[in-house]
Protein backbone atom coordinates (compact mmCIF):
# COMPACT_ATOMS: atom_id res chain seq x y z
CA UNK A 1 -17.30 24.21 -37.34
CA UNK A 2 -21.18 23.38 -37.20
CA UNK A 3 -23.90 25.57 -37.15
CA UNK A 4 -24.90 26.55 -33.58
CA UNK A 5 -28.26 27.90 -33.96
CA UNK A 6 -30.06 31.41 -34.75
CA UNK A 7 -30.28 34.14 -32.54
CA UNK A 8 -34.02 35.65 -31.64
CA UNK A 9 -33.15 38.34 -35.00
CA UNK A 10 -32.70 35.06 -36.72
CA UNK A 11 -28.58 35.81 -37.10
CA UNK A 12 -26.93 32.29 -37.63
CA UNK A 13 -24.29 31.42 -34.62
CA UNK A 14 -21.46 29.36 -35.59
CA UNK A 15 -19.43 26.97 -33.39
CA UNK A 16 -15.89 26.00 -33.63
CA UNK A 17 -13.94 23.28 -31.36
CA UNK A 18 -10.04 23.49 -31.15
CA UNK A 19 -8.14 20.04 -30.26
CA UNK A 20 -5.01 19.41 -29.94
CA UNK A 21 -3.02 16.36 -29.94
CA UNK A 22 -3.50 15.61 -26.19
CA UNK A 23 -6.86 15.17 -26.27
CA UNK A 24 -7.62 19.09 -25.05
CA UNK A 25 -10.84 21.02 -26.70
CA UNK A 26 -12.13 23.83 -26.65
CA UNK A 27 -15.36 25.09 -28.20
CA UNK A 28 -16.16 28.93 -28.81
CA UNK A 29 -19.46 30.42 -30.61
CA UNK A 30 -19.70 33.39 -32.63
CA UNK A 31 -21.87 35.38 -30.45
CA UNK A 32 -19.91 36.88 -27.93
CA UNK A 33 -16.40 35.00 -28.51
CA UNK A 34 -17.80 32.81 -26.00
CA UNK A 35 -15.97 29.76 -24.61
CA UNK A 36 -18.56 27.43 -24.16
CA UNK A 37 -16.09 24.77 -22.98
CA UNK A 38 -12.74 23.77 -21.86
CA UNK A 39 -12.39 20.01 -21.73
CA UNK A 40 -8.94 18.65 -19.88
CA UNK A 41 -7.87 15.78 -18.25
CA UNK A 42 -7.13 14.99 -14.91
CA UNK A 43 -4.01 13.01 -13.28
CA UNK A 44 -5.93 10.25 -14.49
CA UNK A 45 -6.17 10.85 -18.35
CA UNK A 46 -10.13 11.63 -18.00
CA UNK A 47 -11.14 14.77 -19.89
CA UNK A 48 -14.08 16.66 -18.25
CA UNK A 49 -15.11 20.88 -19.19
CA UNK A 50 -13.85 22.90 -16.41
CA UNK A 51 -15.32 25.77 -17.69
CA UNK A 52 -19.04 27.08 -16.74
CA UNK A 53 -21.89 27.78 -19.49
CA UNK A 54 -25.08 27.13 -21.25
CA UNK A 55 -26.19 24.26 -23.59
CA UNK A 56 -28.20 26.80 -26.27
CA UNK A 57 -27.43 29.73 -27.45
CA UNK A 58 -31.03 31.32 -25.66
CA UNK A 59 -29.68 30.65 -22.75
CA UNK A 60 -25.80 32.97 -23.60
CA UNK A 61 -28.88 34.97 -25.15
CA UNK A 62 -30.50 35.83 -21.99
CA UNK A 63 -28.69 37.77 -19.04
CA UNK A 64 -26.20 35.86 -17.61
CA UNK A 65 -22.57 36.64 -15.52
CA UNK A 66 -20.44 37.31 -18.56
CA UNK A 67 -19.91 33.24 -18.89
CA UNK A 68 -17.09 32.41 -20.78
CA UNK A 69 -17.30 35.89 -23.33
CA UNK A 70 -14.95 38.98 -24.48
CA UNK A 71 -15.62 41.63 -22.65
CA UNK A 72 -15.47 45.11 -23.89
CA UNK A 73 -15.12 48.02 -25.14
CA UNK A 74 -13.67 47.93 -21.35
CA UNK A 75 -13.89 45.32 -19.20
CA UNK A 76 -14.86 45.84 -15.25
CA UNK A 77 -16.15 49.08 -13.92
CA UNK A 78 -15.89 52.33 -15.19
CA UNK A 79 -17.61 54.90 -12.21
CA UNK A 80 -20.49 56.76 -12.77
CA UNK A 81 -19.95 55.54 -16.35
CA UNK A 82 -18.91 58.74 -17.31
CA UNK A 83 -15.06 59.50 -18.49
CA UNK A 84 -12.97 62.71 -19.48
CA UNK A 85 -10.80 62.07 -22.19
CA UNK A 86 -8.60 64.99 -24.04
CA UNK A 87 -11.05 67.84 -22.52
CA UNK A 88 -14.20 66.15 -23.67
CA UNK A 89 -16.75 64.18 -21.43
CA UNK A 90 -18.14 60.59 -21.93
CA UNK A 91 -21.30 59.31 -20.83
CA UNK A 92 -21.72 55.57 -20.98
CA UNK A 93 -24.66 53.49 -20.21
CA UNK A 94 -24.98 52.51 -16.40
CA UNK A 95 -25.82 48.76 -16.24
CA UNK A 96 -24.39 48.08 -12.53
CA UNK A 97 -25.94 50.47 -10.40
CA UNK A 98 -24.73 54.03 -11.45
CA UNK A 99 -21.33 52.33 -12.80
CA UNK A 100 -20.88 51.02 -16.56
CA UNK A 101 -19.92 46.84 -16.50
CA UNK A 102 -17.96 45.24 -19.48
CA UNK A 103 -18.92 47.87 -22.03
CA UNK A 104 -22.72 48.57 -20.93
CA UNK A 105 -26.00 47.18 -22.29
CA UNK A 106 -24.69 45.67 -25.22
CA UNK A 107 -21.23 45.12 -24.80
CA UNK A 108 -18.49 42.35 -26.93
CA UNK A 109 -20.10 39.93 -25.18
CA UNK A 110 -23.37 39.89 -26.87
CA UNK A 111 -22.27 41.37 -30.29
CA UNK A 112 -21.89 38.76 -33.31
CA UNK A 113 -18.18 38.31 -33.89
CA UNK A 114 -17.02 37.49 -37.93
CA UNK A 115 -15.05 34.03 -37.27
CA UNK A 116 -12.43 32.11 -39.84
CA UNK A 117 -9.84 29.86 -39.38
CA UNK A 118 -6.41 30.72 -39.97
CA UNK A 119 -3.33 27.67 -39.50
CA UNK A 120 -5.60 26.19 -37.10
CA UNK A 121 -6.77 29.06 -34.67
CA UNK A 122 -9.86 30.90 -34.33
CA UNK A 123 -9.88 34.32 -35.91
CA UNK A 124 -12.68 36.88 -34.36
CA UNK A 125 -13.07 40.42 -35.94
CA UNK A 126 -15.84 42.82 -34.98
CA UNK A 127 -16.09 46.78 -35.46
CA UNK A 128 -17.23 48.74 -32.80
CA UNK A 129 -18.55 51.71 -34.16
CA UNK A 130 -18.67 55.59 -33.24
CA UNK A 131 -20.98 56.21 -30.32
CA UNK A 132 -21.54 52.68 -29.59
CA UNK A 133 -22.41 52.40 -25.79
CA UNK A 134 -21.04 55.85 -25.30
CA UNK A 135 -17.70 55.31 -26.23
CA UNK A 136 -15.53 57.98 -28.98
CA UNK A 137 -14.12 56.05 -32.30
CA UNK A 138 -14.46 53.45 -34.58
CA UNK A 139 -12.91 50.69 -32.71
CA UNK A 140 -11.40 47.44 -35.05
CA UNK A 141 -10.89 44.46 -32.63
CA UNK A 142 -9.45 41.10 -33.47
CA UNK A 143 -8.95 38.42 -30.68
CA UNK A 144 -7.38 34.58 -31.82
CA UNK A 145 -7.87 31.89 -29.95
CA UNK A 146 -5.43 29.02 -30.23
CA UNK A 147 -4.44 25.75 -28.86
CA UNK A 148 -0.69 24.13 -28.51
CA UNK A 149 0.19 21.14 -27.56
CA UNK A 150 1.29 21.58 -24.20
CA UNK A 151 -2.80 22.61 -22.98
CA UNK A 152 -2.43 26.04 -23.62
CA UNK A 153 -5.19 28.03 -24.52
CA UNK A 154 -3.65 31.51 -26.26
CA UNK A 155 -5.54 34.49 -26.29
CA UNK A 156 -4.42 37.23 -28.34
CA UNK A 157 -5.92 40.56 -28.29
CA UNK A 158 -5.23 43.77 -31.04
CA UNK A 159 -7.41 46.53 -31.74
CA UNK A 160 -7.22 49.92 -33.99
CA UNK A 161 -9.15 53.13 -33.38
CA UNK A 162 -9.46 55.86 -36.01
CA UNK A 163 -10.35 58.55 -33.08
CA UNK A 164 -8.57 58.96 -29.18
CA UNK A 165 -10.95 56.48 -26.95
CA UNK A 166 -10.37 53.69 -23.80
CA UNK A 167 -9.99 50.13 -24.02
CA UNK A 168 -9.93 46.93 -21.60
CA UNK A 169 -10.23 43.81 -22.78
CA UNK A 170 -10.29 40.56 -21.21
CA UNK A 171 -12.24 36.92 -21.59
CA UNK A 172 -14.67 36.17 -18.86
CA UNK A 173 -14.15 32.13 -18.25
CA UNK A 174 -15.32 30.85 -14.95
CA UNK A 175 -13.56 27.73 -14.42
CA UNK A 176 -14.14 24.59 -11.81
CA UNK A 177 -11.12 22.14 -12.31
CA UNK A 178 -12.72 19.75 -10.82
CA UNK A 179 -15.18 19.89 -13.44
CA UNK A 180 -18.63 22.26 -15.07
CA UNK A 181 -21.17 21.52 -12.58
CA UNK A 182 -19.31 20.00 -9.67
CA UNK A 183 -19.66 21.94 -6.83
CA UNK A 184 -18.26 24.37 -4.98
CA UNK A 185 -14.09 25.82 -5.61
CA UNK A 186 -13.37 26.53 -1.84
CA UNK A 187 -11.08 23.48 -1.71
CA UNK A 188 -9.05 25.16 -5.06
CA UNK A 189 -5.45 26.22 -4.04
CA UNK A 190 -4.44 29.24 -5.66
CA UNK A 191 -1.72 31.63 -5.81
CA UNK A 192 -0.96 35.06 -7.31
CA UNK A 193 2.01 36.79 -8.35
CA UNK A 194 0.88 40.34 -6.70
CA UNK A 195 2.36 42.26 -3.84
CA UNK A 196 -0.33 44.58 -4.01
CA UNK A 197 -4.07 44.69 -4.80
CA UNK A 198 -6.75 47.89 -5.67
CA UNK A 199 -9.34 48.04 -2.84
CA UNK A 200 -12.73 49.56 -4.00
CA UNK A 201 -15.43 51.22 -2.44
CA UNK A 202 -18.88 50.36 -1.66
CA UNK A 203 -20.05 50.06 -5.73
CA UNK A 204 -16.76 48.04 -6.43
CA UNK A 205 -14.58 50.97 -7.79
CA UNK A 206 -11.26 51.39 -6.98
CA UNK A 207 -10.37 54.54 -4.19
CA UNK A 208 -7.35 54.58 -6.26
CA UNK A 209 -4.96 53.45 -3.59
CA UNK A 210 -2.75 50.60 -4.54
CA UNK A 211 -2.26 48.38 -0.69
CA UNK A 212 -0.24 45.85 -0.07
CA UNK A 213 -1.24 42.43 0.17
CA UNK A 214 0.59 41.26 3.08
CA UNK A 215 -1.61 40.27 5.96
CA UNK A 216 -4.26 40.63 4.38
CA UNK A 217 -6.78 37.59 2.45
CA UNK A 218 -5.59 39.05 -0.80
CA UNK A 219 -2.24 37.61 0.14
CA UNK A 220 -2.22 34.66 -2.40
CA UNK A 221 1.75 34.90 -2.79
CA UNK A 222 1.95 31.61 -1.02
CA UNK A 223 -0.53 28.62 -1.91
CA UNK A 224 -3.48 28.51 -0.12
CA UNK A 225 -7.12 27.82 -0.52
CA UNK A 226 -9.61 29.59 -2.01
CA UNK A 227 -12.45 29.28 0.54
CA UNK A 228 -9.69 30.28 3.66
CA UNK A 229 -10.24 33.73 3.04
CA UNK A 230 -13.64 33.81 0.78
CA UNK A 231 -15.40 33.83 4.07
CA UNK A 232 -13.00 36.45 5.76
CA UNK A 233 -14.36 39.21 7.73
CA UNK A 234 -12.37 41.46 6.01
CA UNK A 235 -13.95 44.93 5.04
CA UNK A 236 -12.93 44.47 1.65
CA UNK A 237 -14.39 40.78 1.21
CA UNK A 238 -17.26 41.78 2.93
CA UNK A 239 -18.56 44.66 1.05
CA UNK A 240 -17.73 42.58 -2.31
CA UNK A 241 -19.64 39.12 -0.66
CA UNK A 242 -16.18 37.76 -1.51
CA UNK A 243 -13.18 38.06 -3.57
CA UNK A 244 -13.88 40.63 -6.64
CA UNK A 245 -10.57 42.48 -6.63
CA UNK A 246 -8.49 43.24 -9.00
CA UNK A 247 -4.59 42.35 -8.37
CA UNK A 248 -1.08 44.65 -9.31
CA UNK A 249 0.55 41.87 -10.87
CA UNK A 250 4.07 41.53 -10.54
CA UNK A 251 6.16 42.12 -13.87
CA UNK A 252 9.42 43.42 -12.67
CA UNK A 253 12.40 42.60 -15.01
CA UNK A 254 9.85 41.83 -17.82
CA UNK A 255 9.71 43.71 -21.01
CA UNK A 256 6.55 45.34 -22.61
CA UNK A 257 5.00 43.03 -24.58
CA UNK A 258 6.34 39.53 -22.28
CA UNK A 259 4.16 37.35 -20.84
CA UNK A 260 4.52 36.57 -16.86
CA UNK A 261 3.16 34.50 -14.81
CA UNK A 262 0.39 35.69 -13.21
CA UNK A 263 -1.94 32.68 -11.16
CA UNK A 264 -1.53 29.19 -10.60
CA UNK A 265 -4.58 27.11 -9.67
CA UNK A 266 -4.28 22.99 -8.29
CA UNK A 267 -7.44 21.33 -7.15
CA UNK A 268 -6.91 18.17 -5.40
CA UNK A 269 -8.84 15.55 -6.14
CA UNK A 270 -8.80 15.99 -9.80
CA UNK A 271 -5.45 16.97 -9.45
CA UNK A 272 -5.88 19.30 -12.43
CA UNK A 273 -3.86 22.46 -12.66
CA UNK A 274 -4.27 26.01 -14.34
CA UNK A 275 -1.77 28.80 -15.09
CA UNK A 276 -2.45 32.23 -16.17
CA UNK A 277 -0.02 33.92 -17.64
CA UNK A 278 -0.37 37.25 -19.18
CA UNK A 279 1.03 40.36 -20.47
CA UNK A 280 -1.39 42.69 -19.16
CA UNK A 281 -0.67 44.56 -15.33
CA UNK A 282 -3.53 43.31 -13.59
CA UNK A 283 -5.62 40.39 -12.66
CA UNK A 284 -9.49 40.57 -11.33
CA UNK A 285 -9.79 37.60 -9.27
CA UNK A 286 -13.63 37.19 -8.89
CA UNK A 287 -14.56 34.19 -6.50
CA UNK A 288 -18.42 34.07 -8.11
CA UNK A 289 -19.84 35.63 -5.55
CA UNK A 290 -23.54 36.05 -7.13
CA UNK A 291 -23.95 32.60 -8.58
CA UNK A 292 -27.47 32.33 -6.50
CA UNK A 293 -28.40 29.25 -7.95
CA UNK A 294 -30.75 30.25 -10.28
CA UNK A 295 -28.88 29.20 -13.50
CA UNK A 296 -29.19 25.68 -14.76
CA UNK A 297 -25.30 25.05 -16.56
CA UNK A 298 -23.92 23.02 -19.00
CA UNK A 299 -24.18 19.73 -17.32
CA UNK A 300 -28.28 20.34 -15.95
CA UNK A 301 -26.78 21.40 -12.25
CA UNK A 302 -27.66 24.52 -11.22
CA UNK A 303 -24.71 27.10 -10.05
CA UNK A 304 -24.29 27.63 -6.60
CA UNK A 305 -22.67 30.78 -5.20
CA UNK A 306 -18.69 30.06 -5.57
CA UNK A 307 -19.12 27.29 -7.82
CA UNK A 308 -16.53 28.59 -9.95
CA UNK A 309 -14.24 31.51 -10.22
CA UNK A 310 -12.63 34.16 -13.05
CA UNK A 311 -8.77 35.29 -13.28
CA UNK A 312 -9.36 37.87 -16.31
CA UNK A 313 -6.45 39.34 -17.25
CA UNK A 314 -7.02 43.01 -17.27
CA UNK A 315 -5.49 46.66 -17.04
CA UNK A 316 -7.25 48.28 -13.60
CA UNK A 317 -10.79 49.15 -12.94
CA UNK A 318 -11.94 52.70 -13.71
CA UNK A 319 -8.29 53.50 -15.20
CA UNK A 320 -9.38 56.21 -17.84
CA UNK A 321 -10.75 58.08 -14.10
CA UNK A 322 -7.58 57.35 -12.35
CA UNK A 323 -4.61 59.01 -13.61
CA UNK A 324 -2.10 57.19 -11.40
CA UNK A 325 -3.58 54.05 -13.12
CA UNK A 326 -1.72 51.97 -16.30
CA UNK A 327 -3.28 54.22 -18.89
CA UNK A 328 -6.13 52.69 -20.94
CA UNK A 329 -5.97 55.42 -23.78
CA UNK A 330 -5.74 54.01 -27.66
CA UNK A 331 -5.07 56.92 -30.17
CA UNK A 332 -4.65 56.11 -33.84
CA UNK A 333 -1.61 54.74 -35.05
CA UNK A 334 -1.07 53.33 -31.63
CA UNK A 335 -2.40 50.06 -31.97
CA UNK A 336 -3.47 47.68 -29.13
CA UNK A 337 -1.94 44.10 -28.40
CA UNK A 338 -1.91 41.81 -25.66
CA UNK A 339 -1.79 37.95 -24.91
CA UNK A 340 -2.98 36.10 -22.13
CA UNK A 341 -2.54 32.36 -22.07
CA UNK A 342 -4.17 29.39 -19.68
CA UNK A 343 -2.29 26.64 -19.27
CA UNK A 344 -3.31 23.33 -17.96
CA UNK A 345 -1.36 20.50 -16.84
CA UNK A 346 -1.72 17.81 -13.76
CA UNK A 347 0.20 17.17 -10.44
């Protein structure tokens, strides 16, 4: 742990690197949960951060896309911002468009997280109190990050409400395997366990059909590159500038509570590989579509649109306004858990 620097209150930031006996690190501040970097190595033994951010904490200060945070109270869009939960109406704060992002003005991602170390993981605890963007109950969230020796990176997620409310949470990593600052991610070869993605509407929220992926772009079942259907004339990719979807992962014969595999990602030349695998029933694939170049990263290169992209584990979009949804109600005495873990290896 060292001391990262001092927000514009003057709130010390702490920052804590996990390694593991390969050689794999990963650093992660206090403000925000943020994962400043993932360093891995390629087929080569090389370690380089795939894994997009800042170099001061002004910078995760400032707005940015969401790099590398928690995102919460509920991740992705809610519509309208506004919710209905057990006869009583919600109003949250509408920071994309008329639609509530990743918990509104001031959601996990900018809120100072308490961090310890427990057997050699990252603890992070923060209470979200009554009212706070909007949303009903005092919300108790703990997320651990920890590292094995076989490059994975475990997330693990639990959270306790003292009042009925929603919840969504996911980390918002953009990753480049061939390295922070290297260029573009069209030549990335992913796949997706899903059958079936959510298609939106015009502000990005789910119509609240579930469609099948099959000859369609969002058909990732099979390996193929990123960039062959990034640039697809599809309605869907279109309206979204690209992929910003979320997927229906597939978790038949799994029990609540088991992780599946969810995405693998190979680039080429580094020959790096990523797996996501996750106990949650969806998966927003988000190809960074609004990377305009006007953020200067880690390594002093600025980030070009698609110059990385996000798998965060999720339950759907807008789920506490569609009922045929995965609910995303917590009521006390119910208490949240989930794991997602990235995995990297080389081939």
């Amino acid at each position: 742990m060292r001391n990262y620097g001092t927000t514009k209150d003057g709130q010390t930031i702490e920052e804590y690197r996990l390694r593991n006996a390969a050689g794999m690190e990963v650093n992660c501040i206090s403000f925000g949960g943020i994962l400043t970097s993932i360093s891995v190595p390629d087929r080569q033994g090389r370690l380089a951060n795939v894994a997009l951010g800042f170099d001061s904490l002004a910078k995760y200060e400032a707005e940015h896309p969401y790099f590398g945070a928690i995102t919460g109270r509920y991740a992705n869009r809610i519509g309208g911002g506004r919710f209905s939960l057990d006869g009583v109406d919600y109003q949250l704060f509408q920071n994309d468009g008329g639609n509530s992002l990743h918990g509104g003005a001031s959601g996990f991602d900018k809120r100072i997280w308490n961090a310890s170390e427990s057997d050699g993981a990252l603890e992070l605890a923060y209470r979200s109190p009554d009212g706070e963007e909007g949303y009903p109950g005092n919300l108790d969230v703990n997320v651990c990050y920890s590292l094995d020796d076989g490059n994975g990176l475990r997330i693990d997620y639990a959270a306790e409400t003292d009042a009925p409310t929603v919840l969504n949470l996911t980390n918002h990593s953009y990753f480049n395997l061939r390295g922070e600052g290297e260029g573009g991610i069209y030549d990335h070869v992913l796949t997706l366990n899903a059958d079936h993605y959510t298609p939106t509407d015009g502000d990005q929220i789910p119509t609240g059909d579930i469609a099948p992926v099959g000859g369609t772009p969002f058909d990732f079942r099979q390996a193929k590159t990123i960039g062959s259907g990034q640039r697809s004339a599809h309605p869907q990719i279109v309206a979204a500038k690209g992929y910003d979807h979320n997927f229906v992962l597939n978790r038949a014969g799994l029990a609540e509570g088991e992780l599946g595999l969810a995405a693998r990602v190979y680039e080429p030349r580094s020959g790096r590989v990523m797996e996501v695998w996750t106990t949650e029933p969806g998966l927003q694939f988000y190809a960074g579509n609004f990377l305009d170049a006007t953020l200067v990263g880690t390594s002093g290169r600025l980030y070009r649109q698609s110059d990385g992209f996000a798998l965060e584990t999720q339950h759907f979009p807008d789920s506490p306004n569609k009922p045929q949804f995965p609910s995303t109600v917590l009521r006390p005495g119910e208490p949240f858990e989930s794991t997602t873990v990235y995995r990297f290896s080389t081939d």
